Coordinates of C-alpha atoms in Angstrom, one line a residue:
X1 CA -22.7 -19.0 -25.5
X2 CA -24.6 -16.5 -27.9
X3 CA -24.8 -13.1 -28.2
X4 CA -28.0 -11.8 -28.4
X5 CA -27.9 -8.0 -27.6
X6 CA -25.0 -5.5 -28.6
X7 CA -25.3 -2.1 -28.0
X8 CA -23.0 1.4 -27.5
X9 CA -23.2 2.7 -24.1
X10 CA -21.6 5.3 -22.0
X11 CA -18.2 4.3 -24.3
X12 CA -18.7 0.2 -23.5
X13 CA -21.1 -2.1 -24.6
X14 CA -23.9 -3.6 -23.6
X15 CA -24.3 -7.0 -24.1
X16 CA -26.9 -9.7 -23.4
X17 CA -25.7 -13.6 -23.6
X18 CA -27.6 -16.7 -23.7
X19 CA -25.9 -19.8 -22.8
X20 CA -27.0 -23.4 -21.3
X21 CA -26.8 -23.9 -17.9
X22 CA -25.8 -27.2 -16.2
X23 CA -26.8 -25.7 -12.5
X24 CA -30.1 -24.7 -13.7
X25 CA -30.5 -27.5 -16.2
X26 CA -32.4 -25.0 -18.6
X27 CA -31.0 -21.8 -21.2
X28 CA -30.5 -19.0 -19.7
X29 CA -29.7 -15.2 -20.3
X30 CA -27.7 -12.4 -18.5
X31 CA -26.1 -9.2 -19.5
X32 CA -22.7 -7.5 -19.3
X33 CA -22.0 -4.3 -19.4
X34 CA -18.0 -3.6 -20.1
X35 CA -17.1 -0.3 -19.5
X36 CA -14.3 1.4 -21.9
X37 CA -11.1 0.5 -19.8
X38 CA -12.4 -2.8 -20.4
X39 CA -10.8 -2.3 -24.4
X40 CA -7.3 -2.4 -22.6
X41 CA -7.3 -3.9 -19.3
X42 CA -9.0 -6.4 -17.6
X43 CA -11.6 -4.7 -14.8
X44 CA -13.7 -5.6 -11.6
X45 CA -17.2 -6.5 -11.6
X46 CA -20.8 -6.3 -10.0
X47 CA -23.2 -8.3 -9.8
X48 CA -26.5 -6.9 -10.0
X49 CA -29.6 -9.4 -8.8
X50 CA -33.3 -8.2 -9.8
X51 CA -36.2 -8.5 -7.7
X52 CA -39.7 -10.5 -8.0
X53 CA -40.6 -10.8 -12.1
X54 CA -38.0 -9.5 -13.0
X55 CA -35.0 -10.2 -16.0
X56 CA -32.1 -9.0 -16.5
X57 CA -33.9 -6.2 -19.4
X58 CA -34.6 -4.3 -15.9
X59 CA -31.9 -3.0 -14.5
X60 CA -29.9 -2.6 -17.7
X61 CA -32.4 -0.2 -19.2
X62 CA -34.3 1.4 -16.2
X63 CA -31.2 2.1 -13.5
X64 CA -29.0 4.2 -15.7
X65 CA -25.9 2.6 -14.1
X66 CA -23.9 2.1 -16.8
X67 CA -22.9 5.5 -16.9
X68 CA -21.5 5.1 -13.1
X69 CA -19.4 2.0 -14.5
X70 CA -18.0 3.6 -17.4
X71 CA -17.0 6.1 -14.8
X72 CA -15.2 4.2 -12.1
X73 CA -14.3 1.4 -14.7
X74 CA -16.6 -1.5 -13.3
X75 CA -18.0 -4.3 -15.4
X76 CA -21.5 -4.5 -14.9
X77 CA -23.1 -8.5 -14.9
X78 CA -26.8 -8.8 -14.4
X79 CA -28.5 -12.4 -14.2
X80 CA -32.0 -13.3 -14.8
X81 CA -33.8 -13.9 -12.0
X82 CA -35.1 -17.6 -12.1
X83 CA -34.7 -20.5 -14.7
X84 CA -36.8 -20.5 -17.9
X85 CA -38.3 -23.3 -20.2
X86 CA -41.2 -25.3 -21.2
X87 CA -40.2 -28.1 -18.6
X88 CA -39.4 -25.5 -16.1
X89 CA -42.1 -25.5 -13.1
X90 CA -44.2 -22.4 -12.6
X91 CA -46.4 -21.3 -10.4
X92 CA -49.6 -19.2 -11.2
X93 CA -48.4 -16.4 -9.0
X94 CA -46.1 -13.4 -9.5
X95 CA -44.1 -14.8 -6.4
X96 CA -43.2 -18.1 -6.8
X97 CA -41.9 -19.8 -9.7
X98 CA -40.2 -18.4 -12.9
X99 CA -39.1 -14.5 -12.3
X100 CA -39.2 -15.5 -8.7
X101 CA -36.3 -17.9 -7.8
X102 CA -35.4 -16.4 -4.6
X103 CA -31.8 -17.1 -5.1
X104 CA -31.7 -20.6 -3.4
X105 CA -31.0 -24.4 -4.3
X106 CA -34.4 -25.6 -3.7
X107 CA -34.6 -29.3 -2.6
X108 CA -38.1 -29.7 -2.8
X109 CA -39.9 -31.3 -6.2
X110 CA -40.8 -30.1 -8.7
X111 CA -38.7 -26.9 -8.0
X112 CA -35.2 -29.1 -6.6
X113 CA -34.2 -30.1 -10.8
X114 CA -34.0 -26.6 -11.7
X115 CA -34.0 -24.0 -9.1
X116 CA -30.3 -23.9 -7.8
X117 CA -30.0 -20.1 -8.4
X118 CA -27.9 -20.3 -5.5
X119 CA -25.4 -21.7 -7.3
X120 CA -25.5 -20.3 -10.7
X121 CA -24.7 -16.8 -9.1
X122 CA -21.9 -17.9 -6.8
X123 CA -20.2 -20.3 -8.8
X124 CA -21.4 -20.7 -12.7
X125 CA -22.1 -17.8 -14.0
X126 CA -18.5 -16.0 -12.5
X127 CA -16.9 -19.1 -13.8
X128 CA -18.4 -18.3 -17.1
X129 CA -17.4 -14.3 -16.9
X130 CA -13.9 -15.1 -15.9
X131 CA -13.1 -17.2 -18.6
X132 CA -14.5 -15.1 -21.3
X133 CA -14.6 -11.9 -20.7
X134 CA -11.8 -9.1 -19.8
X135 CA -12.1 -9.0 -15.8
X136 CA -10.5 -9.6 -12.8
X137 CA -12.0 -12.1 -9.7
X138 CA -12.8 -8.8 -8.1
X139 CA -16.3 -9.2 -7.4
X140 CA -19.3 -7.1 -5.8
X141 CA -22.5 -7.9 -5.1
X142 CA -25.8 -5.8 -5.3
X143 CA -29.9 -6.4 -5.9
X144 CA -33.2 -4.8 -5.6
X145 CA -36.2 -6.2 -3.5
X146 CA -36.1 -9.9 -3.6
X147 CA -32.6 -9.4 -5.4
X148 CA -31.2 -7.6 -2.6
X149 CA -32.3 -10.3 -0.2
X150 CA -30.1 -12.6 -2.6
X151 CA -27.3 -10.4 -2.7
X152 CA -26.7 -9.8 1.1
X153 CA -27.3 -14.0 1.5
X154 CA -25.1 -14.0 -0.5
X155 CA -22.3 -12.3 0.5
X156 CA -22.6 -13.1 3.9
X157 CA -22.1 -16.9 3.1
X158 CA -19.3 -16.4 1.5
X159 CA -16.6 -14.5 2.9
X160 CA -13.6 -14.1 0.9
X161 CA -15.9 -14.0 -3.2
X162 CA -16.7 -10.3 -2.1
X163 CA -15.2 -7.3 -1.8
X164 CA -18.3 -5.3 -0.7
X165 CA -22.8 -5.7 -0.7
X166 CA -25.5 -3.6 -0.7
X167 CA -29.1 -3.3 -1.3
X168 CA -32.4 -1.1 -2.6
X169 CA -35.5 -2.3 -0.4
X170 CA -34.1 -5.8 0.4
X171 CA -36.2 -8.7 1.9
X172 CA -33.8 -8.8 5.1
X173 CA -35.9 -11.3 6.8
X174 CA -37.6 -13.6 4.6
X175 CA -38.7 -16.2 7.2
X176 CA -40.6 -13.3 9.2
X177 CA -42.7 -12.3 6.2
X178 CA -45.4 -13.0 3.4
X179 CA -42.9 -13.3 0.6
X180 CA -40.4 -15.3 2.4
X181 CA -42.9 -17.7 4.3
X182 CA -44.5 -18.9 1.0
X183 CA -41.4 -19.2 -1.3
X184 CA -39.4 -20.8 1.4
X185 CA -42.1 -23.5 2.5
X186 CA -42.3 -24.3 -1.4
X187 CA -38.6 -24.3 -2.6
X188 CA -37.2 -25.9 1.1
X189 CA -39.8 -27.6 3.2
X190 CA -41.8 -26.5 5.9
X191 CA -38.4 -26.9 8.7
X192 CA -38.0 -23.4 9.7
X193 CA -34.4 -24.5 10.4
X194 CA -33.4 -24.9 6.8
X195 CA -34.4 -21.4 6.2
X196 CA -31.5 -19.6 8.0
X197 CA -29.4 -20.3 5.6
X198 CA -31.3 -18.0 3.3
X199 CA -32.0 -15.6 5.8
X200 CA -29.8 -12.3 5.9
X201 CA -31.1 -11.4 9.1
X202 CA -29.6 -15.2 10.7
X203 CA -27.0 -15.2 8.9
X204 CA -25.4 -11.9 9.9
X205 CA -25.6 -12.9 13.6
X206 CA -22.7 -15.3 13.0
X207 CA -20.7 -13.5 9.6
X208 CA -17.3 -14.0 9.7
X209 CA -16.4 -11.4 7.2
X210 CA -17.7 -7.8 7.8
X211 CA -17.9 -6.5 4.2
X212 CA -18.5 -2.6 3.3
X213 CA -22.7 -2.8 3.5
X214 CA -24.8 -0.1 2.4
X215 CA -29.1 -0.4 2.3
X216 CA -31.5 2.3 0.7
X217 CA -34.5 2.3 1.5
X218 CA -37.3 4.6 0.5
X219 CA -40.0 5.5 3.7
X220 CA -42.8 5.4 1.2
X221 CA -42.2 1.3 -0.1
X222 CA -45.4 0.4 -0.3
X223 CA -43.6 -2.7 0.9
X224 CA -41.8 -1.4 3.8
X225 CA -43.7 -2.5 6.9
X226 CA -44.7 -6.2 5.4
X227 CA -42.3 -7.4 3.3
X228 CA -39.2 -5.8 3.9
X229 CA -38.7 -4.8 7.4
X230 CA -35.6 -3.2 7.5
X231 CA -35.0 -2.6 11.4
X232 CA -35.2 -6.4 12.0
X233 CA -32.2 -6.8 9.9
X234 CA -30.3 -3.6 11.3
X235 CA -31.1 -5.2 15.2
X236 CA -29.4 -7.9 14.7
X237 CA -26.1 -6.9 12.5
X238 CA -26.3 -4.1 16.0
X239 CA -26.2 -7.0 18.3
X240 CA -23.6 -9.0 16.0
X241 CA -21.1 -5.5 15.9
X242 CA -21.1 -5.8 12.0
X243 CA -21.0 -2.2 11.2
X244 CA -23.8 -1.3 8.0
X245 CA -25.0 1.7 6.9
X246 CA -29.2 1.9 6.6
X247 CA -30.2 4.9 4.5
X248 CA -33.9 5.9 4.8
X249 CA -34.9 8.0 2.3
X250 CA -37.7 10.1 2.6
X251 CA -40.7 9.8 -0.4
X252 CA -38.9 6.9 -2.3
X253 CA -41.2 3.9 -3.1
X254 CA -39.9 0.1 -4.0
X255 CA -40.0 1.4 -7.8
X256 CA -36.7 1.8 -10.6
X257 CA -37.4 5.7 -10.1
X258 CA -35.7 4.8 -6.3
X259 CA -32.6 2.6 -8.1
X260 CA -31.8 5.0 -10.5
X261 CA -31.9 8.2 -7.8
X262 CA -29.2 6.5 -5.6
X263 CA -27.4 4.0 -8.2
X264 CA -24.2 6.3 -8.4
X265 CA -23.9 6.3 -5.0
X266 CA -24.0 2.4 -4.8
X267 CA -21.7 2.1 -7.7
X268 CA -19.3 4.5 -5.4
X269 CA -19.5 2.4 -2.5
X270 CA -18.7 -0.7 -4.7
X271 CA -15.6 1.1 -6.8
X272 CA -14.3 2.0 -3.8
X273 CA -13.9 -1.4 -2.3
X274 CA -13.3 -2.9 -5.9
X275 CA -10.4 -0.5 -7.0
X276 CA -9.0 0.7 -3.5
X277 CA -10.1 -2.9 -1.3
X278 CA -9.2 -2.5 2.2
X279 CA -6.0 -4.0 3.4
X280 CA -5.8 -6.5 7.0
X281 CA -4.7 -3.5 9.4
X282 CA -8.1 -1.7 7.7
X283 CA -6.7 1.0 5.5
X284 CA -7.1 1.1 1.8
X285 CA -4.3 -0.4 -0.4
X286 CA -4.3 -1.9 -4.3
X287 CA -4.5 -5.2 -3.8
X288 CA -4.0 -8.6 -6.0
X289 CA -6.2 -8.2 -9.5
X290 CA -6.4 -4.3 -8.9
X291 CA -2.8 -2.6 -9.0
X292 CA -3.6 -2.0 -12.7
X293 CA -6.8 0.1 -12.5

């Protein structure tokens, strides 16, 4: 692993990595943010995903968050958002290929030898931040746009790895749209059936775990009514009793202007679960990895 970035921030640092990947079969980059309690303690972290083109230079220098995580005492860990190489397949649109790896193992060639983003986020690249770096197995989970779609997929397949989710202007229901339809029939297959299990708006019918879940969206996403289709995913988490909180915001558009207007409010949501996680009977309590912060 090489450092590659290393910059004062907020009282932390902000650091950008490069290391190989064995998932993803191909180098790869992220970034950490480690807030100043981080000098003396180990802390939770987030998981930030980014949206379609994307890296992980987005969020760390448009979103302003790290000032929120110096704050609450978060580490910040931001991904990029698809494998990279010269022997990695592309595709010749902004929607498919590198920048656009939809956070799934694909299984169909060429995409199958290197697009298992799925797995990089949910198992090596914590693996990789809990070994080197000063943090707890805490975790939280949060994305923008095709990274939001990612992050509630996420979550909601694996209950137990998060203490809380949510989302700017996330793809809820990927097999219902444009965006989903075409990366979905390219990384999976054309079997409709495989694609629940990257759908948020399947999977929350049967979630097991019902995680703290907040979703801003702005009413003026240029997006809104093609891509992202919020109300399909709130009908169904309604009919499933899994409580979420939908936040339409009036004049917001799918832009970084919109993250960085509500990221304190989503780093909040996530401190609270992360510091103060809710016990069994419901009430907040400090529990295992958090006593100390």
């Amino acid at each position: 692993m090489e450092r590659i970035e290393h910059r004062a921030c907020f009282g932390g640092w902000q650091d950008v990595y490069r290391h190989r990947s064995s998932v993803l079969d191909s180098n790869v980059q992220f970034a950490v943010y480690l807030p100043p309690q981080a000098a003396s303690k180990a802390v939770p972290v987030l998981y930030w995903l980014s949206g379609l083109t994307c890296t992980e230079q987005n969020f760390i220098t448009k979103s302003g968050a790290q000032r929120y995580a110096a704050e609450h005492g978060v580490a910040l860990v931001v991904p990029d958002t698809s494998p990279r190489g010269e022997d990695v397949a592309d595709a010749d649109s902004y929607d498919m290929g590198k920048g656009a790896g939809f956070y799934l193992n694909a299984t169909m060639a060429p995409w199958s030898r290197h697009y298992r983003m799925y797995d990089y986020i949910v198992s090596e690249l914590p693996a990789w931040i809990e070994e080197h770096f000063p943090v707890t197995d805490a975790r939280a989970i949060s994305g923008h746009s095709m990274g939001g779609h990612g992050a509630l997929t996420i979550a909601l397949k694996n209950p137990g790895r998060y203490r809380s989710v949510s989302a700017f202007s996330p793809i809820v229901a990927p097999s219902q749209v444009p965006w989903g339809e075409k990366a979905f029939s390219a990384y999976l297959g054309n079997d409709r059936e495989t694609w629940k299990a990257y759908d948020a708006t399947e999977l929350v019918k049967t979630a097991t775990q019902k995680l703290p879940l907040l979703i801003d969206q702005g009413d003026a996403d240029e997006f809104l009514h093609t891509q992202l289709r919020p109300e399909l995913f709130k009908a169904a988490a309604d009919a499933a009793a899994y409580p979420i909180t939908l936040r339409m915001q009036p004049g917001y558009d799918h832009s970084y202007y919109f993250v960085a207007s509500f990221i304190g409010e989503h780093m909040a949501h996530h401190a609270k679960a992360l510091l103060f996680p809710l016990s069994p009977s419901g009430h907040a309590g400090r529990a295992h990895g958090c006593a100390r912060l």
